CSV table of N, CA and C in Angstrom, one decimal:
chain,number,residue,atom,x,y,z
H,28,MET,N,19.4,2.8,34.2
H,28,MET,CA,18.5,1.7,33.9
H,28,MET,C,17.5,2.2,32.9
H,29,SER,N,17.0,1.3,32.0
H,29,SER,CA,16.0,1.9,31.2
H,29,SER,C,14.5,1.4,31.8
H,30,LYS,N,13.5,2.0,31.3
H,30,LYS,CA,12.2,1.7,31.5
H,30,LYS,C,12.0,0.4,30.8
H,31,PRO,N,11.5,-0.8,31.4
H,31,PRO,CA,11.5,-2.1,30.8
H,31,PRO,C,10.5,-1.9,29.6
H,32,PHE,N,10.8,-2.8,28.5
H,32,PHE,CA,9.9,-2.9,27.4
H,32,PHE,C,9.0,-4.1,27.8
H,33,GLU,N,7.6,-3.7,27.9
H,33,GLU,CA,6.7,-4.8,28.2
H,33,GLU,C,6.3,-5.6,27.0
H,34,LEU,N,6.7,-6.9,26.9
H,34,LEU,CA,6.1,-7.7,25.8
H,34,LEU,C,4.6,-7.9,25.9
H,35,PRO,N,4.0,-8.2,24.8
H,35,PRO,CA,2.4,-8.3,24.9
H,35,PRO,C,1.9,-9.5,25.5
H,36,GLU,N,0.7,-9.7,25.8
H,36,GLU,CA,0.2,-11.0,26.2
H,36,GLU,C,0.3,-12.1,25.1
H,37,GLU,N,0.2,-11.6,24.0
H,37,GLU,CA,0.2,-12.6,22.8
H,37,GLU,C,1.5,-12.3,21.9
H,38,LEU,N,2.6,-13.0,22.2
H,38,LEU,CA,3.7,-12.9,21.4
H,38,LEU,C,4.0,-13.9,20.4
H,39,THR,N,3.2,-13.8,19.4
H,39,THR,CA,3.0,-14.9,18.3
H,39,THR,C,3.2,-14.2,17.0
H,40,ILE,N,3.3,-15.0,15.9
H,40,ILE,CA,3.4,-14.5,14.6
H,40,ILE,C,2.2,-13.5,14.2
H,41,TYR,N,1.2,-13.7,14.8
H,41,TYR,CA,0.0,-12.8,14.5
H,41,TYR,C,0.0,-11.2,14.9
H,42,GLY,N,1.0,-11.1,15.8
H,42,GLY,CA,1.2,-9.7,16.3
H,42,GLY,C,2.6,-9.3,16.4
H,43,VAL,N,3.5,-10.1,15.8
H,43,VAL,CA,5.1,-9.9,16.0
H,43,VAL,C,5.4,-8.7,15.2
H,44,LEU,N,4.9,-8.3,14.1
H,44,LEU,CA,5.2,-7.0,13.4
H,44,LEU,C,4.9,-5.7,14.2
H,45,GLU,N,3.9,-5.7,14.9
H,45,GLU,CA,3.3,-4.6,15.6
H,45,GLU,C,4.3,-4.6,16.8
H,46,THR,N,4.6,-5.7,17.5
H,46,THR,CA,5.5,-5.8,18.6
H,46,THR,C,7.0,-5.3,18.1
H,47,ARG,N,7.4,-5.7,17.0
H,47,ARG,CA,8.7,-5.3,16.5
H,47,ARG,C,8.8,-3.8,16.3
H,48,ASP,N,7.7,-3.2,15.7
H,48,ASP,CA,7.8,-1.7,15.5
H,48,ASP,C,7.8,-1.1,16.9
H,49,ALA,N,7.1,-1.4,17.9
H,49,ALA,CA,7.0,-0.9,19.2
H,49,ALA,C,8.3,-1.0,19.9
H,50,MET,N,9.1,-2.2,19.6
H,50,MET,CA,10.2,-2.4,20.4
H,50,MET,C,11.4,-1.6,19.8
H,51,LEU,N,11.3,-1.5,18.4
H,51,LEU,CA,12.4,-0.6,17.7
H,51,LEU,C,12.2,0.8,18.2
H,52,ALA,N,11.0,1.4,18.3
H,52,ALA,CA,10.7,2.7,18.8
H,52,ALA,C,11.3,2.8,20.1
H,53,TRP,N,11.0,1.8,21.0
H,53,TRP,CA,11.5,1.8,22.4
H,53,TRP,C,13.0,1.9,22.4
H,54,VAL,N,13.7,1.0,21.7
H,54,VAL,CA,15.1,1.0,21.6
H,54,VAL,C,15.8,2.3,21.3
H,55,THR,N,15.1,2.9,20.2
H,55,THR,CA,15.5,4.2,19.8
H,55,THR,C,15.4,5.2,21.0
H,56,GLU,N,14.3,5.3,21.6
H,56,GLU,CA,14.1,6.1,22.8
H,56,GLU,C,15.1,5.9,23.9
H,57,GLN,N,15.3,4.7,24.2
H,57,GLN,CA,16.2,4.3,25.2
H,57,GLN,C,17.7,4.7,25.0
H,58,THR,N,18.0,4.5,23.7
H,58,THR,CA,19.3,4.8,23.4
H,58,THR,C,19.6,6.4,23.2
H,59,ALA,N,18.5,7.0,22.8
H,59,ALA,CA,18.6,8.5,23.0
H,59,ALA,C,18.8,9.1,24.4
H,60,LYS,N,18.2,8.3,25.3
H,60,LYS,CA,18.4,8.7,26.7
H,60,LYS,C,19.6,8.1,27.3
H,61,SER,N,20.5,7.6,26.5
H,61,SER,CA,21.7,6.9,26.9
H,61,SER,C,21.7,5.8,28.0
H,62,ALA,N,20.6,4.9,27.8
H,62,ALA,CA,20.4,3.9,28.6
H,62,ALA,C,21.5,2.8,28.4
H,63,LYS,N,22.2,2.4,29.4
H,63,LYS,CA,23.3,1.5,29.1
H,63,LYS,C,22.9,0.0,29.0
H,64,LEU,N,21.7,-0.4,29.7
H,64,LEU,CA,21.2,-1.7,29.7
H,64,LEU,C,19.7,-1.5,29.4
H,65,LEU,N,19.2,-2.4,28.4
H,65,LEU,CA,17.9,-2.4,28.0
H,65,LEU,C,17.2,-3.4,28.7
H,66,GLU,N,16.1,-3.2,29.5
H,66,GLU,CA,15.4,-4.2,30.2
H,66,GLU,C,14.1,-4.6,29.5
H,67,VAL,N,13.9,-5.9,29.4
H,67,VAL,CA,12.6,-6.4,28.7
H,67,VAL,C,11.9,-7.3,29.8
H,68,SER,N,10.5,-7.0,29.7
H,68,SER,CA,9.8,-7.9,30.7
H,68,SER,C,8.8,-8.7,29.9
H,69,ALA,N,8.7,-10.0,30.2
H,69,ALA,CA,7.8,-10.9,29.6
H,69,ALA,C,6.7,-11.4,30.7
H,70,ALA,N,6.6,-10.5,31.6
H,70,ALA,CA,5.7,-10.9,32.7
H,70,ALA,C,4.2,-11.1,32.2
H,71,ARG,N,3.7,-10.4,31.3
H,71,ARG,CA,2.4,-10.5,30.9
H,71,ARG,C,2.2,-11.6,29.6
H,72,VAL,N,3.3,-12.1,29.2
H,72,VAL,CA,3.1,-13.1,28.0
H,72,VAL,C,2.3,-14.2,28.4
H,73,ARG,N,1.3,-14.6,27.6
H,73,ARG,CA,0.4,-15.8,28.1
H,73,ARG,C,0.5,-16.7,26.8
H,74,GLU,N,0.8,-16.2,25.7
H,74,GLU,CA,1.0,-17.1,24.4
H,74,GLU,C,2.3,-16.7,23.9
H,75,VAL,N,3.0,-17.7,23.3
H,75,VAL,CA,4.4,-17.4,22.7
H,75,VAL,C,4.7,-18.4,21.7
H,76,ASP,N,5.2,-18.1,20.5
H,76,ASP,CA,5.6,-19.0,19.5
H,76,ASP,C,7.0,-18.7,19.0
H,77,GLY,N,7.6,-19.5,18.1
H,77,GLY,CA,8.9,-19.3,17.7
H,77,GLY,C,9.1,-17.8,17.1
H,78,SER,N,8.1,-17.2,16.4
H,78,SER,CA,8.3,-16.0,15.8
H,78,SER,C,8.4,-14.8,17.0
H,79,GLY,N,7.8,-15.0,18.0
H,79,GLY,CA,8.0,-14.1,19.2
H,79,GLY,C,9.2,-14.3,19.9
H,80,LEU,N,9.8,-15.4,20.0
H,80,LEU,CA,11.1,-15.7,20.6
H,80,LEU,C,12.2,-15.2,19.7
H,81,GLN,N,12.0,-15.3,18.4
H,81,GLN,CA,13.0,-14.8,17.4
H,81,GLN,C,13.1,-13.2,17.5
H,82,LEU,N,11.9,-12.6,17.8
H,82,LEU,CA,12.0,-11.2,17.9
H,82,LEU,C,12.8,-10.7,19.2
H,83,VAL,N,12.7,-11.5,20.3
H,83,VAL,CA,13.4,-11.2,21.4
H,83,VAL,C,15.0,-11.6,21.2
H,84,ALA,N,15.2,-12.6,20.5
H,84,ALA,CA,16.6,-12.9,20.1
H,84,ALA,C,17.2,-11.8,19.2
H,85,ALA,N,16.4,-11.1,18.5
H,85,ALA,CA,17.0,-10.0,17.6
H,85,ALA,C,17.7,-9.0,18.5
H,86,LEU,N,17.2,-8.9,19.8
H,86,LEU,CA,17.9,-7.7,20.6
H,86,LEU,C,19.3,-8.1,20.7
H,87,ALA,N,19.8,-9.3,20.4
H,87,ALA,CA,21.3,-9.7,20.5
H,87,ALA,C,22.0,-9.0,19.5
H,88,ASN,N,21.3,-8.7,18.2
H,88,ASN,CA,21.9,-8.0,17.2
H,88,ASN,C,22.0,-6.5,17.4
H,89,MET,N,21.5,-6.1,18.5
H,89,MET,CA,21.6,-4.5,18.6
H,89,MET,C,22.9,-4.2,19.5
H,90,GLU,N,23.3,-3.1,19.3
H,90,GLU,CA,24.5,-2.6,20.0
H,90,GLU,C,24.5,-2.6,21.5
H,91,GLN,N,23.4,-2.3,22.1
H,91,GLN,CA,23.3,-2.3,23.6
H,91,GLN,C,23.0,-3.7,24.2
H,92,PRO,N,23.5,-3.9,25.3
H,92,PRO,CA,23.1,-5.2,26.0
H,92,PRO,C,21.7,-5.2,26.6
H,93,TRP,N,21.1,-6.2,26.8
H,93,TRP,CA,19.7,-6.3,27.3
H,93,TRP,C,19.6,-7.5,28.4
H,94,GLN,N,18.5,-7.3,29.2
H,94,GLN,CA,18.3,-8.3,30.2
H,94,GLN,C,16.9,-8.6,30.4
H,95,LEU,N,16.5,-9.7,30.5
H,95,LEU,CA,15.1,-10.1,30.8
H,95,LEU,C,14.9,-9.7,32.4
H,96,VAL,N,13.9,-9.0,32.7
H,96,VAL,CA,13.6,-8.6,34.1
H,96,VAL,C,12.5,-9.5,34.8
H,97,ALA,N,11.6,-10.1,34.0
H,97,ALA,CA,10.5,-10.7,34.5
H,97,ALA,C,10.0,-11.8,33.4
H,98,ALA,N,9.5,-12.8,33.7
H,98,ALA,CA,9.0,-13.7,32.7
H,98,ALA,C,7.8,-14.6,33.3
H,99,SER,N,6.8,-14.6,32.5
H,99,SER,CA,5.6,-15.5,32.8
H,99,SER,C,5.8,-16.9,32.7
H,100,GLU,N,5.0,-17.7,33.2
H,100,GLU,CA,5.2,-19.2,33.1
H,100,GLU,C,5.4,-19.7,31.6
H,101,PRO,N,4.4,-19.2,30.8
H,101,PRO,CA,4.3,-19.7,29.4
H,101,PRO,C,5.6,-19.2,28.6
H,102,PHE,N,6.1,-18.1,29.0
H,102,PHE,CA,7.4,-17.6,28.3
H,102,PHE,C,8.6,-18.5,28.9
H,103,ARG,N,8.5,-18.8,30.1
H,103,ARG,CA,9.6,-19.6,30.7
H,103,ARG,C,9.6,-20.9,30.0
H,104,ASP,N,8.4,-21.5,29.9
H,104,ASP,CA,8.2,-22.8,29.3
H,104,ASP,C,8.8,-22.8,27.9
H,105,ALA,N,8.5,-22.0,27.1
H,105,ALA,CA,9.0,-21.8,25.6
H,105,ALA,C,10.5,-21.6,25.7
H,106,CYS,N,11.0,-20.9,26.5
H,106,CYS,CA,12.5,-20.7,26.5
H,106,CYS,C,13.2,-22.0,27.0
H,107,ASN,N,12.7,-22.7,27.9
H,107,ASN,CA,13.2,-23.9,28.3
H,107,ASN,C,13.2,-24.9,27.0
H,108,THR,N,12.0,-24.9,26.5
H,108,THR,CA,11.8,-25.9,25.4
H,108,THR,C,12.8,-25.8,24.3
H,109,LEU,N,13.1,-24.5,23.9
H,109,LEU,CA,14.0,-24.2,22.9
H,109,LEU,C,15.4,-23.9,23.3
H,110,GLY,N,15.7,-24.3,24.4
H,110,GLY,CA,17.1,-24.2,24.9
H,110,GLY,C,17.6,-22.7,25.1
H,111,LEU,N,16.6,-21.8,25.4
H,111,LEU,CA,17.0,-20.4,25.7
H,111,LEU,C,16.9,-20.1,27.1
H,112,SER,N,17.1,-21.1,27.9
H,112,SER,CA,16.9,-20.9,29.5
H,112,SER,C,17.9,-19.9,30.0
H,113,SER,N,19.0,-19.4,29.3
H,113,SER,CA,19.9,-18.5,29.7
H,113,SER,C,19.4,-17.2,29.7
H,114,TRP,N,18.2,-16.9,29.1
H,114,TRP,CA,17.6,-15.7,29.1
H,114,TRP,C,16.9,-15.4,30.5
H,115,LEU,N,16.5,-16.6,31.2
H,115,LEU,CA,15.7,-16.5,32.4
H,115,LEU,C,16.6,-16.1,33.5
H,116,ASP,N,17.9,-16.1,33.4
H,116,ASP,CA,18.7,-15.9,34.6
H,116,ASP,C,18.8,-14.4,34.7
H,117,ASN,N,18.1,-13.7,35.6
H,117,ASN,CA,18.1,-12.2,35.9
H,117,ASN,C,19.3,-11.6,36.2
H,118,THR,N,20.5,-12.4,36.3
H,118,THR,CA,21.7,-11.9,36.6
H,118,THR,C,22.6,-11.7,35.4
H,119,HIS,N,22.1,-12.3,34.3
H,119,HIS,CA,22.9,-12.4,33.0
H,119,HIS,C,22.4,-11.3,32.1
H,120,VAL,N,23.5,-10.6,31.7
H,120,VAL,CA,23.3,-9.5,30.7
H,120,VAL,C,23.6,-10.2,29.3
H,121,HIS,N,22.7,-9.9,28.4
H,121,HIS,CA,22.9,-10.4,27.0
H,121,HIS,C,23.4,-9.3,26.1
H,122,SER,N,24.2,-9.6,25.2
H,122,SER,CA,24.6,-8.6,24.2
H,122,SER,C,24.7,-9.3,22.8
């Protein structure tokens, strides 16, 4: 198992580039460690917009499967609103 990537409190267009850079560095680190499953935590997210959700969706284009291990209420609401509720199922691995 990988060390979960902690999404920031503000997962919006205003900080998505910094979050993307941090996430890509984390993916590279986890890949080097031979992590078989990337875990992402949205427990701290308080604000989220379409840009933030697009960044998380970009994980689907990576070679390794990923799983959301925690989600805040605002993140859950955004996922449900945009039809991404399958991300919220902790037993589901996304690839």
